Short mmCIF file of C-alpha atoms and ligand atoms in Angstrom, two decimals:
data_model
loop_
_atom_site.label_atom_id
_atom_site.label_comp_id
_atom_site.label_asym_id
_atom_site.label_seq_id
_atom_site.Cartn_x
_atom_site.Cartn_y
_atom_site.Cartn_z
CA UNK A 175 123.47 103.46 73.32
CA UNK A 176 124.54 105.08 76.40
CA UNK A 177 124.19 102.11 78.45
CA UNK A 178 126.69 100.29 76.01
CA UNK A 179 129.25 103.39 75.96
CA UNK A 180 128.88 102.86 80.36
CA UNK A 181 129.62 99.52 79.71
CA UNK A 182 132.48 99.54 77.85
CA UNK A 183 134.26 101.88 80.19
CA UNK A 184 133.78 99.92 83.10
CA UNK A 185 136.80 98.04 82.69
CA UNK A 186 139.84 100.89 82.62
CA UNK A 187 142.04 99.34 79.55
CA UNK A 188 139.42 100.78 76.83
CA UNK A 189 137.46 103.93 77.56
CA UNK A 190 134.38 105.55 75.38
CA UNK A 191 137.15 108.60 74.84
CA UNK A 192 140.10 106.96 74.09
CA UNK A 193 142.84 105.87 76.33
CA UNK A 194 146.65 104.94 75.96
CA UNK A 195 145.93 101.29 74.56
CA UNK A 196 142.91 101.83 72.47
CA UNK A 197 141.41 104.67 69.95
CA UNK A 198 138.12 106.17 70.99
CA UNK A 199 134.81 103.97 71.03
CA UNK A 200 133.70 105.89 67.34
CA UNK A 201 131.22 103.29 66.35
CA UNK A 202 128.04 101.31 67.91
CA UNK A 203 129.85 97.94 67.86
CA UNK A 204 132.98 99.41 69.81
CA UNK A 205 132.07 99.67 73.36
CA UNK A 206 130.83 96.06 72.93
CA UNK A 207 133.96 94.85 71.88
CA UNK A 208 135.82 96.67 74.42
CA UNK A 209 133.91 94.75 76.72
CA UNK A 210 134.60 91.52 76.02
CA UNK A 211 138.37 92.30 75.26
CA UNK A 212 138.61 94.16 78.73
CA UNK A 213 136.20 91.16 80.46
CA UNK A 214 138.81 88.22 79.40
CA UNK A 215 141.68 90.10 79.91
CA UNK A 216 141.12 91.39 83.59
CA UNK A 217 139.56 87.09 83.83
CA UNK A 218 143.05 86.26 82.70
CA UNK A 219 144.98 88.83 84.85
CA UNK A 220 142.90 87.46 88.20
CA UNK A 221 143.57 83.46 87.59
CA UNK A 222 147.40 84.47 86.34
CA UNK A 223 147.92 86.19 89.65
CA UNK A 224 146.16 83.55 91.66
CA UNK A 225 147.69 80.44 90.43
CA UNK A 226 151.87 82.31 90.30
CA UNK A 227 150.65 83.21 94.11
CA UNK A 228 149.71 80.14 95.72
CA UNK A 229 152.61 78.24 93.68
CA UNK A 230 154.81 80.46 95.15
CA UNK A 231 153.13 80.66 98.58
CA UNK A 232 153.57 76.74 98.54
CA UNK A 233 156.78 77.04 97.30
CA UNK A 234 158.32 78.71 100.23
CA UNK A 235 155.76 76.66 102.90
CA UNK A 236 156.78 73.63 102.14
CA UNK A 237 160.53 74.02 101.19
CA UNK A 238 163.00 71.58 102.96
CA UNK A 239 164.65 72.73 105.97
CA UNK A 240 165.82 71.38 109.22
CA UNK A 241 162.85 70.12 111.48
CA UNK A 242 160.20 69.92 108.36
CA UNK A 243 159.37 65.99 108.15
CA UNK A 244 158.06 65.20 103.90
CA UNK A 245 154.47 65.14 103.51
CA UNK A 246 152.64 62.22 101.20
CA UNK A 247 150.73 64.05 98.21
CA UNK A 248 147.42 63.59 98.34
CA UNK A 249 146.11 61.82 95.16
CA UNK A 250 142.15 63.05 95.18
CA UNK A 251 139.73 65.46 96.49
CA UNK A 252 136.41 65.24 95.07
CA UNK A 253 135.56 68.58 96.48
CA UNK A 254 138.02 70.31 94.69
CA UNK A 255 137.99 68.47 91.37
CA UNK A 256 134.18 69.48 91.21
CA UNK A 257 135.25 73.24 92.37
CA UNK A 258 137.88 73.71 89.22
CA UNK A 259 135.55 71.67 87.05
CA UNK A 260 132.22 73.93 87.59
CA UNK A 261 133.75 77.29 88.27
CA UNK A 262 135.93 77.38 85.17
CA UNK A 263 132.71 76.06 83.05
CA UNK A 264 130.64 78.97 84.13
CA UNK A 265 133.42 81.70 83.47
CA UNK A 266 133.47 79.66 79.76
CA UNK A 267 129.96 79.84 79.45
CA UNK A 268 130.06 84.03 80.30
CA UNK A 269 133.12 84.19 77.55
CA UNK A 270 131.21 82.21 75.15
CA UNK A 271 127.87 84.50 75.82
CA UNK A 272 129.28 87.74 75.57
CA UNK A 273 131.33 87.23 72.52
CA UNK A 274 128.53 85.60 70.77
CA UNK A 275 126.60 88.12 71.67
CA UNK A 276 128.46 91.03 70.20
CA UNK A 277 129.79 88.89 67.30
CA UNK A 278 126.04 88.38 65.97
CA UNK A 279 125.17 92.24 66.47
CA UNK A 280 128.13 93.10 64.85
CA UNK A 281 127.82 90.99 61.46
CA UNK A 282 124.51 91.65 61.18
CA UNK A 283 123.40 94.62 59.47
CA UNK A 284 120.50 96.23 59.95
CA UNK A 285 118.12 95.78 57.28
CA UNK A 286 116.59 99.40 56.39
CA UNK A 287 118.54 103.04 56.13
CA UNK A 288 121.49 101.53 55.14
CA UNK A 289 123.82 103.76 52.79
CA UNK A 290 126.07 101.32 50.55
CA UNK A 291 129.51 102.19 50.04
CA UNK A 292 131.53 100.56 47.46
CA UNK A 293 135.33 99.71 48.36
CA UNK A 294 138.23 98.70 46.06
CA UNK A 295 141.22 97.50 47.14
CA UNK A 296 144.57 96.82 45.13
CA UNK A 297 147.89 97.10 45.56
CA UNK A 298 148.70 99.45 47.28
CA UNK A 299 145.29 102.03 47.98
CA UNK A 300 142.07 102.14 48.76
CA UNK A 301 139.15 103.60 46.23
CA UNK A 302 135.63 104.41 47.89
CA UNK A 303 133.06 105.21 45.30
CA UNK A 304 130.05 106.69 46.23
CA UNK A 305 126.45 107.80 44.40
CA UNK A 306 122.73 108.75 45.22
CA UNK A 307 122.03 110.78 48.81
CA UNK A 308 121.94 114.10 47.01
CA UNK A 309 125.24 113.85 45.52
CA UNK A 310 124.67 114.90 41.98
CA UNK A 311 122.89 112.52 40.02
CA UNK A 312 124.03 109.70 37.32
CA UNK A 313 127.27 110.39 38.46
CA UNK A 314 129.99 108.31 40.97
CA UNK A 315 132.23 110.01 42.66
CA UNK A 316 135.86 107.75 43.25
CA UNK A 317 137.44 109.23 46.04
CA UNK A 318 140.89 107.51 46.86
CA UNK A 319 142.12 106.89 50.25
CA UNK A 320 138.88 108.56 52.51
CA UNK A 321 136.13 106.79 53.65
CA UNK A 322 133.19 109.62 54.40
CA UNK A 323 130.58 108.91 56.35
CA UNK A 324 127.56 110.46 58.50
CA UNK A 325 127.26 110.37 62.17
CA UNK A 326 124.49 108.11 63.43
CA UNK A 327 123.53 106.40 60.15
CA UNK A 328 124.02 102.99 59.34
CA UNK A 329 126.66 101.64 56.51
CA UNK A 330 127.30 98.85 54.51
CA UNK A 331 130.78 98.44 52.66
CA UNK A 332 130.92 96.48 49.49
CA UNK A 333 134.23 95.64 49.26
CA UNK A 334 136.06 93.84 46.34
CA UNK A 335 139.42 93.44 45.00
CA UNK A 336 140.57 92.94 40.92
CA UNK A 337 140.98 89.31 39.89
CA UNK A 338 144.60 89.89 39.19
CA UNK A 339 145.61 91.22 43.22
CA UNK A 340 145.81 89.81 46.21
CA UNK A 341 144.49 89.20 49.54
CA UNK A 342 143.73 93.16 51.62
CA UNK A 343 141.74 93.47 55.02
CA UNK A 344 140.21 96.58 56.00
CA UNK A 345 140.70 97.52 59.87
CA UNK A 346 139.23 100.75 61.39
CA UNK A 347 140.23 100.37 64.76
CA UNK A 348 138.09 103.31 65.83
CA UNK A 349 135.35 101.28 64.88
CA UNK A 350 136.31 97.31 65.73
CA UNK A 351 135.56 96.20 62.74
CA UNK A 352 137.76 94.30 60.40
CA UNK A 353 136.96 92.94 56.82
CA UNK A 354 139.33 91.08 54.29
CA UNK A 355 138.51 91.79 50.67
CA UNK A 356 139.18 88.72 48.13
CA UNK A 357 139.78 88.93 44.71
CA UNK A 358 137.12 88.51 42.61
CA UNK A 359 134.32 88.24 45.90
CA UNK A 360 132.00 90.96 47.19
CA UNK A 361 132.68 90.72 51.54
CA UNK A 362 130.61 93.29 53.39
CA UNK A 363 131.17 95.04 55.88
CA UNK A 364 128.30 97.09 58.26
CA UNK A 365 128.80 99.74 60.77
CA UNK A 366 127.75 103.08 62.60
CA UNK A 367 130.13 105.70 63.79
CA UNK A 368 128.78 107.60 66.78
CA UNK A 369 131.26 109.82 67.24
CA UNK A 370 132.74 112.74 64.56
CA UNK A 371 136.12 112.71 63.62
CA UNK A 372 136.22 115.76 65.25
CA UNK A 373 134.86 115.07 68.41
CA UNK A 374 137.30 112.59 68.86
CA UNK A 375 140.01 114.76 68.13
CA UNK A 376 141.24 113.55 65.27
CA UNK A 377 141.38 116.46 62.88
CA UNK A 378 142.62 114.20 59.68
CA UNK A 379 140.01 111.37 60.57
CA UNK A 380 140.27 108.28 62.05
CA UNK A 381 143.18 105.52 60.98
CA UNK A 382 142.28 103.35 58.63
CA UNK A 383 144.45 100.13 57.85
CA UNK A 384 145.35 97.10 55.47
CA UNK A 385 145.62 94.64 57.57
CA UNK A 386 146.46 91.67 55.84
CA UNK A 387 150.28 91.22 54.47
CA UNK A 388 149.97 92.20 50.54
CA UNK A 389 153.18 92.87 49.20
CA UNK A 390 156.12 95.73 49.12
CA UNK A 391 153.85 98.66 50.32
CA UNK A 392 151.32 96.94 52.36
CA UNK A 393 152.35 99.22 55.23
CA UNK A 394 151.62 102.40 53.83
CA UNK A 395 148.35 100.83 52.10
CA UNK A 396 145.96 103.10 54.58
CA UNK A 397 143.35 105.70 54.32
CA UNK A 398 141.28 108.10 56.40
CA UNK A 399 137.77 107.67 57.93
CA UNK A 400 135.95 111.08 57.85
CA UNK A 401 132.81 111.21 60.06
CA UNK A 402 130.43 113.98 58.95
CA UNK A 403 128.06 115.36 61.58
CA UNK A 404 125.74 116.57 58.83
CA UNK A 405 125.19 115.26 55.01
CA UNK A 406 125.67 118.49 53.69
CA UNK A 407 129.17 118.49 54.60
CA UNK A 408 129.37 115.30 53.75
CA UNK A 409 128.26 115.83 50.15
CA UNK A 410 131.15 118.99 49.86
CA UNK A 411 133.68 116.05 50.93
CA UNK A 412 132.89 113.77 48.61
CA UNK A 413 133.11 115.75 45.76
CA UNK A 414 136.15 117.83 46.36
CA UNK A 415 137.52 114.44 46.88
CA UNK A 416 136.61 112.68 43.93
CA UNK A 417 137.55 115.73 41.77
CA UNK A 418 141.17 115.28 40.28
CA UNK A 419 141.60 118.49 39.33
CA UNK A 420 141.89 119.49 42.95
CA UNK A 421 145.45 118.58 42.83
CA UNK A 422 147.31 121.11 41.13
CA UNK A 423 150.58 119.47 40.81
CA UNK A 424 150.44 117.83 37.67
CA UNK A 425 152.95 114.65 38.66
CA UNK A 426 151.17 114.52 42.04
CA UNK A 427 148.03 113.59 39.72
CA UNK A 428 149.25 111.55 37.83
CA UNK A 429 150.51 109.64 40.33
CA UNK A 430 147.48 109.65 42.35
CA UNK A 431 145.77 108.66 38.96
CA UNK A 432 148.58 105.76 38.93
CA UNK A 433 147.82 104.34 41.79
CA UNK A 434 143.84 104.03 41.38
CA UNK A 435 143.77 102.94 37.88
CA UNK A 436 147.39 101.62 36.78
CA UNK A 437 149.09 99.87 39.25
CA UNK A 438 148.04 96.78 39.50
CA UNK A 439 149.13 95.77 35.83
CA UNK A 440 151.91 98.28 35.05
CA UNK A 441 155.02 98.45 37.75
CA UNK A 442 157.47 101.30 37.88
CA UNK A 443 160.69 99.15 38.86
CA UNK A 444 160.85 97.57 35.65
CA UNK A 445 158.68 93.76 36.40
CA UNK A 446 156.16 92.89 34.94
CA UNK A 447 153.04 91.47 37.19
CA UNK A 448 151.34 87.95 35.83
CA UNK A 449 148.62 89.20 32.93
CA UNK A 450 149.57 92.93 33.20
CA UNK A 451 151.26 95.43 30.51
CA UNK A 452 154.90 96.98 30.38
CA UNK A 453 156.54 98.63 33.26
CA UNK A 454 156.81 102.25 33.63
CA UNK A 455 159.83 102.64 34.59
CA UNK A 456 161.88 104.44 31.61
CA UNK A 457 158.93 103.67 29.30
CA UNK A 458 158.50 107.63 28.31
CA UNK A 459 160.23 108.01 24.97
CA UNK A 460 160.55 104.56 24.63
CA UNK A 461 160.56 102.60 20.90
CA UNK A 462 157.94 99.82 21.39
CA UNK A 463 157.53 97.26 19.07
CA UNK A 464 153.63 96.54 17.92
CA UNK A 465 151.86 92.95 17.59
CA UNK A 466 151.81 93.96 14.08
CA UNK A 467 155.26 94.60 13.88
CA UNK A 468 155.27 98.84 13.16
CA UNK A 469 157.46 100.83 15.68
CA UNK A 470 155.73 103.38 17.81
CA UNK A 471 157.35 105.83 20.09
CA UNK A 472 156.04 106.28 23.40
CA UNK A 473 154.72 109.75 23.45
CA UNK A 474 151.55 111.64 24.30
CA UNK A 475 149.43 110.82 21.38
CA UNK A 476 150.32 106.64 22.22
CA UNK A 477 149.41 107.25 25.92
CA UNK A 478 146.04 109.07 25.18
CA UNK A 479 145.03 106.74 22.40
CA UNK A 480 146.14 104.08 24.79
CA UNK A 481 144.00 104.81 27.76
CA UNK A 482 140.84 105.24 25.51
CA UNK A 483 141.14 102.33 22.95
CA UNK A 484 143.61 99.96 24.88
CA UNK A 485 143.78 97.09 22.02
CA UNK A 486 144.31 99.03 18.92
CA UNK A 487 148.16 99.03 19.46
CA UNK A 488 149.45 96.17 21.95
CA UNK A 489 153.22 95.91 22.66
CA UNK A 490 154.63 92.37 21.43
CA UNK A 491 154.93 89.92 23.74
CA UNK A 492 151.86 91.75 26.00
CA UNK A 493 148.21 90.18 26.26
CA UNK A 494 145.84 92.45 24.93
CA UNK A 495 143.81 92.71 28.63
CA UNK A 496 143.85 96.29 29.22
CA UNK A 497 140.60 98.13 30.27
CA UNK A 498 139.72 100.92 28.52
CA UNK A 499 139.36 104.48 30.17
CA UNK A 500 137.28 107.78 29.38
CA UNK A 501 137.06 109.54 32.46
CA UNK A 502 134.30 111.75 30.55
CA UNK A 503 134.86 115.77 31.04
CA UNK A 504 137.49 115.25 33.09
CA UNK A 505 139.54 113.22 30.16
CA UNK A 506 142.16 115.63 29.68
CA UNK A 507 142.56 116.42 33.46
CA UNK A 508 143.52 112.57 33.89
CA UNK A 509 145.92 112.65 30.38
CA UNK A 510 147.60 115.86 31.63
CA UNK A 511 148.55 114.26 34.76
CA UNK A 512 149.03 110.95 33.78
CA UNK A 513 151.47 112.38 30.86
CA UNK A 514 153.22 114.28 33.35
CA UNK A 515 153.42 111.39 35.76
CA UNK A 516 155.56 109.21 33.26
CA UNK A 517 158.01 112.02 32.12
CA UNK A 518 158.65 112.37 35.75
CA UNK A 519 159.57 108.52 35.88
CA UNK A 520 161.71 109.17 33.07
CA UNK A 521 164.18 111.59 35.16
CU1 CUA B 114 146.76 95.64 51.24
CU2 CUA B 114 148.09 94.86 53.01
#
């Protein structure tokens, strides 16, 4: 591994620590990539200099002034045709090599000690759940917006997206690696950090980015990468993380709440989103009007019985698509917040 973190500071654009154009070299792919980026660029730089040179070398020899007689073009050289034929073959060849090289290391995972990690995207946040590795048992923990991992061990993301969204990509750049998720599809995604947040500097984690155009908020769609040098902190991470009750602020949960479980069928500027329910926005204290016709008030017994048993009262006009939720001994942590949440969108 050394060798490769050597080899991707050879070229001074990208450096193993981080430099002005690019974040540190966190994972075992990065140094790699930095290679070949820094390889075809400086390739680039070299013929871009040589060829604006001798044009303008040229340029100025063989300008017209007095006592300069025109010369006749010459139409062939053999020599030279085979010189900018072979030479620029070679250099392809070393492009092609490299790049394939790193490309095949980097989408193949390696096939033992490999922690899964599932991912969710939707508009607009990301949802990381994970399970097993001494967390405690039969339980997942759904931490939104931080990807924790361990130095030094190998991951694979399983990354999806609802039927109903769109297109996402997730970008670490610390890492290199990039990975759209689809509606509906499972893409993976493998990597290795190799350096701690920390180490790097980065006290709140490494970036982590959408990075594929989805919508109003698609630039604030981001979360943190958290490299762990040991499991056990890992473990004290996760479930802080994935406990709601954490946040204090009542609206603040519920709108973190919002954004993992509701938004993608239920807006807050008053539209309505193909397939999903009624918008938020001034929906606290609302009269709705049933599928069966009775009147119901929008008020904390509808939302609770709402979340848990979804289809027993359906506003007219709405499919009746809605998932059900029981968030188990943590039920009325969610309501609380969630309750809270929509008064606060009633102000
Ligand atoms: Cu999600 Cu852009």
């Amino acid at each position: 591994m050394m060798a490769d973190l050597a080899l991707g500071s050879l070229l001074p654009l990208a450096d193993a620590g981080g430099s002005f154009w690019f974040p540190p070299e966190a994972s075992s792919v990065a140094a790699g990539s930095d290679f070949t980026y820094d390889f075809i660029l400086w390739l680039s730089i070299l013929f871009f200099v040589a060829i604006c040179g001798v044009t303008g070398y040229f340029v100025f020899k063989y300008r017209k002034r007095p006592g300069h007689t025109e010369e006749i073009t010459s139409t062939h050289n053999t020599r030279l045709e085979l010189a900018w034929s072979i030479i620029p073959l070679f250099l392809l060849m070393a492009i092609f090599g490299i790049s394939t090289y790193w490309y095949l290391i980097m989408v193949t995972p390696p096939t033992e000690d490999v922690t899964e990690i599932e991912v969710t995207a939707k508009q607009w946040n990301w949802t990381f759940s994970y399970q097993g590795n001494g967390l405690p048992a039969g339980k997942k923990f759904m931490v939104p917006a931080a990807l924790h991992v361990v130095k030094d061990r190998n991951y694979q993301l399983i990354m999806t997206t609802p039927d109903r969204d769109v297109l996402h990509s997730l970008f670490i750049p610390a890492f290199r690696v990039k990975q759209d998720c689809v509606p509906g599809r499972y893409n993976k995604l493998w990597f290795r950090p190799t350096m701690s947040h920390m180490e790097s500097g980065n006290e709140d984690g490494f970036m982590l980015y959408c990075t594929e155009y989805c919508g109003r908020d698609h630039s604030v769609m981001t979360a943190r990468v958290f490299v762990w040098e040991t499991e056990a902190e890992w473990r004290t991470a996760i479930v802080k993380g994935g406990d709601i009750t954490q946040i204090k602020d009542l609206v603040t949960r519920g709108e973190s709440i919002y954004n993992q479980n509701c938004a993608s069928c239920h807006s807050l500027d008053g539209t309505v989103p193909p397939g999903g329910g009624p918008s938020w926005q001034g929906l606290w204290g609302k009269e709705e009007t049933m599928t069966d016709g009775s009147k119901v008030v929008v008020d904390e017994t509808y939302v609770r019985d709402s979340t848990k048993e979804p289809g027993k009262q359906v506003v007219q006009g709405y499919p009746d698509v809605m998932t059900p939720f029981d968030w188990g001994d943590q039920n009325d942590a969610y309501i609380e917040g969630i309750i809270a949440y929509m008064k606060s969108l009633k102000e």
